[in-house]
Amino acid sequence: MFAAELKDVTKAYGNKTVVNSVNLQIHEGEILALLGPNGSGKSTILKMLAFIEDPTSGEVIFHGERVNYKKTEEVRLESTLVFQKTTVFSTSVKNNIAYGLKIRKMPKVERDIAVKEALKLVRLEGFEKRNARKLSGGEQQRVAIARALVLKTRLLLLDEPTANLDPKNAGIVEEVIERVNRERKVTIIMATHNMFQAKTLPHRIALMDEGEITEVGKPADVFGKLSKNLASFAAVENTFNGQSKITPDETSLVDIGNGVVVEVSDQKQGETVIYINAQDIILCDSPIKSSARNEFKGKIIEITDSDSIVKLKVDVGRVFAVQITKKSFKEMKLNLGSQVYIAFKASSVNVF
């Protein structure tokens, strides 16, 4: 049995259809990301799964039972939506988090224990007496998530949970999402247009465009073989538009600008989108001896340290994202401005 299921769900406001014949199965205990540009229908799906918006047509199944949108009092207790624009009450953090529990008439002793646990989960221990309205945007978002968590609902819905947050608070919120899912087995659906977040946080991605789901799969599958729809809206690393010409060798040369021409194994003529996975790019501090058809000389313009991996941006006329081990980074004594060489095979280039 699925945690929830959408069957041919359509939502229209007047003559405008914002969700069009969507079919989606949400697995119990997973983190599912609805990924797409603004206006693609992500938030509307969340509202229907929170039972605060009813579908124009189609069925929503919640834990095996069809939802009657004329009578949603009971199911609304099982699904909680945290909106992108956080709303907190002008009272203490503790009172904000305990609000829903008071409505449900939970005894004070149990309520205090639940609030304390939720504060620990979102890393706001010691904030109980602070006025929630005086907290930073990131802290308020964490209060809103804690307010949802204390209700122990079966489905947690998050609408752009880290939008407009600073990197520190965004990282904490992502950590909270992962931890709640892992430790409490809460099923989480989050709407996002954050590409890096979608690549690292969810178990699956449902890619949306103009009210429709165009692709569903694991992040590695969706990003490993970049779809044309994803490339069309996403600022994905190593995605370039160019003009392609077929060569006598039955390959193609794609001019992506600034003197950078990429050889690909596909035969494609005309306007083209290409994508190269950062993991398929070799980096060296001297010319590379390999069978790779593509080799470019450039310099490092950005360095990001992430655990055992170092992520680099290399300007070769166009900027490529590359990742290497921390050990290799130290051995090559690289730094900002270092001259390097990158190489990748023609067969590693995805063409659309």
Coordinates of C-alpha atoms in Angstrom, one line a residue, residues 150-290:
V150 CA 4.9 17.5 17.0
L151 CA 1.6 16.5 15.4
K152 CA 3.2 13.2 14.2
T153 CA 1.2 13.2 11.0
R154 CA 1.8 10.4 8.5
L155 CA 2.6 12.8 5.6
L156 CA 4.8 15.9 5.9
L157 CA 4.5 18.3 3.0
L158 CA 7.1 21.0 2.5
D159 CA 6.8 23.8 -0.1
E160 CA 10.2 25.2 -1.0
P161 CA 11.6 24.5 2.5
T162 CA 14.9 26.3 2.0
A163 CA 13.8 29.1 -0.3
N164 CA 15.5 32.5 0.6
L165 CA 17.4 31.0 3.5
D166 CA 21.1 31.6 4.1
P167 CA 23.4 28.5 3.5
K168 CA 23.7 27.7 7.2
N169 CA 20.0 27.6 7.9
A170 CA 19.3 25.8 4.6
G171 CA 21.8 23.2 5.6
I172 CA 20.1 22.7 9.0
V173 CA 16.7 22.4 7.4
E174 CA 17.9 19.8 5.0
E175 CA 19.5 17.9 7.8
V176 CA 16.2 18.0 9.7
I177 CA 14.3 16.7 6.8
E178 CA 16.8 13.8 6.3
R179 CA 16.8 13.0 10.0
V180 CA 13.1 13.0 10.5
N181 CA 12.7 10.7 7.6
R182 CA 15.4 8.4 8.8
E183 CA 14.5 8.3 12.5
R184 CA 10.8 8.6 12.4
K185 CA 10.1 7.0 9.0
V186 CA 7.9 10.0 8.1
T187 CA 6.8 10.2 4.5
I188 CA 7.9 13.5 3.1
I189 CA 7.0 15.3 -0.1
M190 CA 8.8 18.5 -0.9
A191 CA 8.4 21.0 -3.7
T192 CA 11.6 22.5 -4.9
H193 CA 13.4 24.1 -7.8
N194 CA 16.8 23.8 -6.0
M195 CA 18.8 21.5 -8.3
F196 CA 21.5 20.6 -5.8
Q197 CA 18.9 19.8 -3.2
A198 CA 17.0 17.6 -5.5
K199 CA 20.2 15.7 -6.4
T200 CA 21.1 15.0 -2.8
L201 CA 18.1 14.9 -0.5
P202 CA 15.2 12.8 -1.9
H203 CA 14.9 9.1 -2.7
R204 CA 13.0 9.9 -5.8
I205 CA 12.2 12.9 -8.0
A206 CA 9.0 13.7 -9.9
L207 CA 9.9 16.2 -12.6
M208 CA 7.1 18.7 -13.4
D209 CA 6.5 21.0 -16.3
E210 CA 3.3 23.0 -17.1
G211 CA 1.1 21.0 -14.7
E212 CA 2.3 17.6 -15.8
I213 CA 4.7 15.0 -14.4
T214 CA 7.2 14.3 -17.2
E215 CA 9.5 11.9 -15.4
V216 CA 9.8 10.0 -12.1
G217 CA 13.0 8.3 -10.9
K218 CA 15.9 8.2 -8.5
P219 CA 18.1 11.4 -8.6
A220 CA 21.0 9.5 -10.0
D221 CA 18.9 8.3 -12.9
V222 CA 17.2 11.7 -13.6
F223 CA 20.4 13.7 -13.5
G224 CA 22.6 11.0 -14.9
K225 CA 20.6 11.0 -18.1
L226 CA 19.4 14.6 -18.2
S227 CA 16.0 14.9 -19.9
K228 CA 15.3 17.7 -22.4
N229 CA 12.7 19.1 -20.0
L230 CA 15.1 19.3 -17.1
A231 CA 17.7 21.0 -19.3
S232 CA 15.2 23.5 -20.5
F233 CA 14.6 25.1 -17.1
A234 CA 17.4 24.1 -14.8
A235 CA 20.6 25.8 -14.2
V236 CA 22.3 22.4 -14.2
E237 CA 26.0 22.3 -14.1
N238 CA 27.7 21.4 -17.4
T239 CA 24.6 22.0 -19.4
F240 CA 25.2 24.0 -22.6
N241 CA 23.3 25.1 -25.7
G242 CA 25.2 25.0 -29.0
Q243 CA 25.2 24.4 -32.7
S244 CA 26.1 20.9 -33.8
K245 CA 27.6 19.7 -37.0
I246 CA 28.0 16.1 -38.1
T247 CA 31.6 15.0 -38.9
P248 CA 32.9 12.5 -41.5
D249 CA 33.8 10.3 -38.5
E250 CA 30.1 9.8 -37.7
T251 CA 30.4 12.0 -34.6
S252 CA 29.3 15.6 -34.1
L253 CA 31.1 18.8 -33.1
V254 CA 29.0 21.1 -30.9
D255 CA 30.1 24.7 -30.7
I256 CA 29.1 26.0 -27.2
G257 CA 30.7 29.4 -27.6
N258 CA 33.8 31.3 -26.6
G259 CA 35.9 29.0 -28.7
V260 CA 34.8 25.8 -27.0
V261 CA 33.8 23.0 -29.3
V262 CA 32.8 19.6 -27.8
E263 CA 32.9 16.3 -29.7
V264 CA 30.0 14.0 -29.1
S265 CA 29.3 10.4 -30.2
D266 CA 25.8 11.2 -31.4
Q267 CA 25.1 12.4 -34.9
K268 CA 23.2 15.7 -34.5
Q269 CA 22.8 18.6 -36.8
G270 CA 21.6 22.1 -35.7
E271 CA 20.6 23.6 -32.3
T272 CA 21.6 21.2 -29.5
V273 CA 21.7 20.9 -25.7
I274 CA 24.5 18.9 -24.2
Y275 CA 25.2 17.8 -20.6
I276 CA 28.3 16.2 -19.1
N277 CA 28.2 14.7 -15.6
A278 CA 30.8 16.2 -13.4
Q279 CA 31.9 12.7 -12.4
D280 CA 32.8 11.9 -16.0
I281 CA 35.4 14.7 -16.3
I282 CA 39.0 14.0 -15.6
L283 CA 41.1 16.8 -14.2
C284 CA 44.9 17.0 -14.2
D285 CA 47.6 19.7 -13.6
S286 CA 49.3 18.7 -16.9
P287 CA 48.2 17.6 -20.4
I288 CA 46.2 14.4 -20.1
K289 CA 47.2 11.3 -22.0
S290 CA 44.0 9.4 -22.6

